[in-house]
Amino acid sequence: MRIDLLTREYPPNVYGGAGVHVAELTRALRDLPDLTVSVRAFDDPVEEPGTTGYPTPQNLQDANAALKTLGVDVAMASDVVADGADLVHSHTWYANMGGYLASLLGGMPHVISAHSLEPMRPWKAEQLGGGYRVSSWAEKTAYEAAAGVIAVSGGMRKDILASYPAIDPERVHVVHNGIDSQLWQRDTSEEARAVVRDLGVDPDQPSVVFVGRITRQKGLPYLLRALAELPREVQIVLLAGAPDTEEIKAEVIGLTDALREGRSGTVVWVEEMLPRAKVIAVLSHATVFLCPSVYEPLGIVNLEAMACGAAVVATATGGIPEVVVDGETGWLVPIEQVTDGTGTPIDPDKFVADLAATINDAVSDPERAARMGAAGRTRAVEHFSWTSIAERTVEVYRHVLEA
């Protein structure tokens, strides 16, 4: 069986959970017998056999970002058909239209992995303007025509069927995200402690850690407001970069500056994307990891934190409750459904208050947090291995090929 994977992100160009997913899934699929996996990625991916990069077409260099994306999709689709894939598997709206076009041209089935949904992210209109209407059209068209859709959580499956009711529920399969628990594991060595110190964090003092992009989806402005209620002795570590817009960047800068005014020397903000070893070092010395997302299909970053033995405080949204077990591996903070079209909780003040109260509870007992972190590591290892996820993905491939 020859599978062509289409993706915007692929190492070294990985910006979020979808890119991590594709990289790990590719590695696991390539370890399986009787399967040939070709990767087609935007820009300049790592040089490896079976992987091809696609830059923006020259005549679209100055076009709207959404049109640049579609230009790459056309080039991808042409090569998928020319090289004779048995099935095309696309990831995120950026590559979905490439899979859809290849399926139309070549007659092979198209499978989509759903990492997020445009209707669930209305704040992207702030970022993309008219491009958001283009991305929404591309996603809807591809989803409704796909032979199979893989949701990364049960919560994500519900969102897919609610957003696109024309899709036959029988075509939507749940295959969770995973974690490489050998790559992601607790590191409290002297080298790791030195890394943490170099970042300005005391490894022997309590800390709370956020890792993520600066985007409305990740809820960082709400978190910064909630952290104002944290005891002064608790260190705040923000590994946060790649802002979606200048507006949210300015908002985060303002909130962080205000937070620092009342907390002399206890707020560390690292804007550049750190290598995995340094992120592991930070997570391994965290009292609690924080995931305040207002929308999260699964939240692979929670798995990474759990694999490093960190207890998690996260919002009870999307697929997060399928990863973080409330009272066992961390704490879940309730959040109202986003129904007002603004991409914000219906009661932001209540969400911030609930978030602050939960974080304060979490850091009040470090020994309890450590026990939850150990339980999180066990859960990550036992339930989210990439080998089992790759095997389940191949089952979906065979199902749509036999249909």
CSV table of C-alpha atoms in Angstrom, one decimal, residues 1 23 67 105 108 112 126 139 149 153 202 211 244 254 270 284 313 330 339 367-368 380:
chain,number,residue,atom,x,y,z
A,1,MET,CA,0.0,0.0,0.0
A,23,ALA,CA,6.3,13.7,12.1
A,67,LEU,CA,-4.2,31.7,-2.1
A,105,LEU,CA,-8.0,13.6,-10.4
A,108,MET,CA,-7.9,7.3,-4.9
A,112,ILE,CA,-8.3,13.8,6.5
A,126,GLU,CA,-8.8,38.9,12.9
A,139,GLU,CA,-12.0,22.9,4.7
A,149,VAL,CA,-12.0,11.6,8.5
A,153,SER,CA,-10.4,12.8,20.1
A,202,ASP,CA,15.3,28.2,40.0
A,211,VAL,CA,4.2,26.2,26.4
A,244,ASP,CA,-0.8,35.4,15.3
A,254,GLY,CA,1.0,44.5,28.3
A,270,VAL,CA,11.1,32.9,26.5
A,284,SER,CA,10.6,18.2,34.4
A,313,VAL,CA,-4.1,22.3,35.0
A,330,GLY,CA,-4.3,17.0,37.1
A,339,THR,CA,-21.5,30.3,21.1
A,367,GLU,CA,3.7,16.6,47.0
A,368,ARG,CA,0.2,16.0,45.7
A,380,ALA,CA,0.9,8.8,28.7
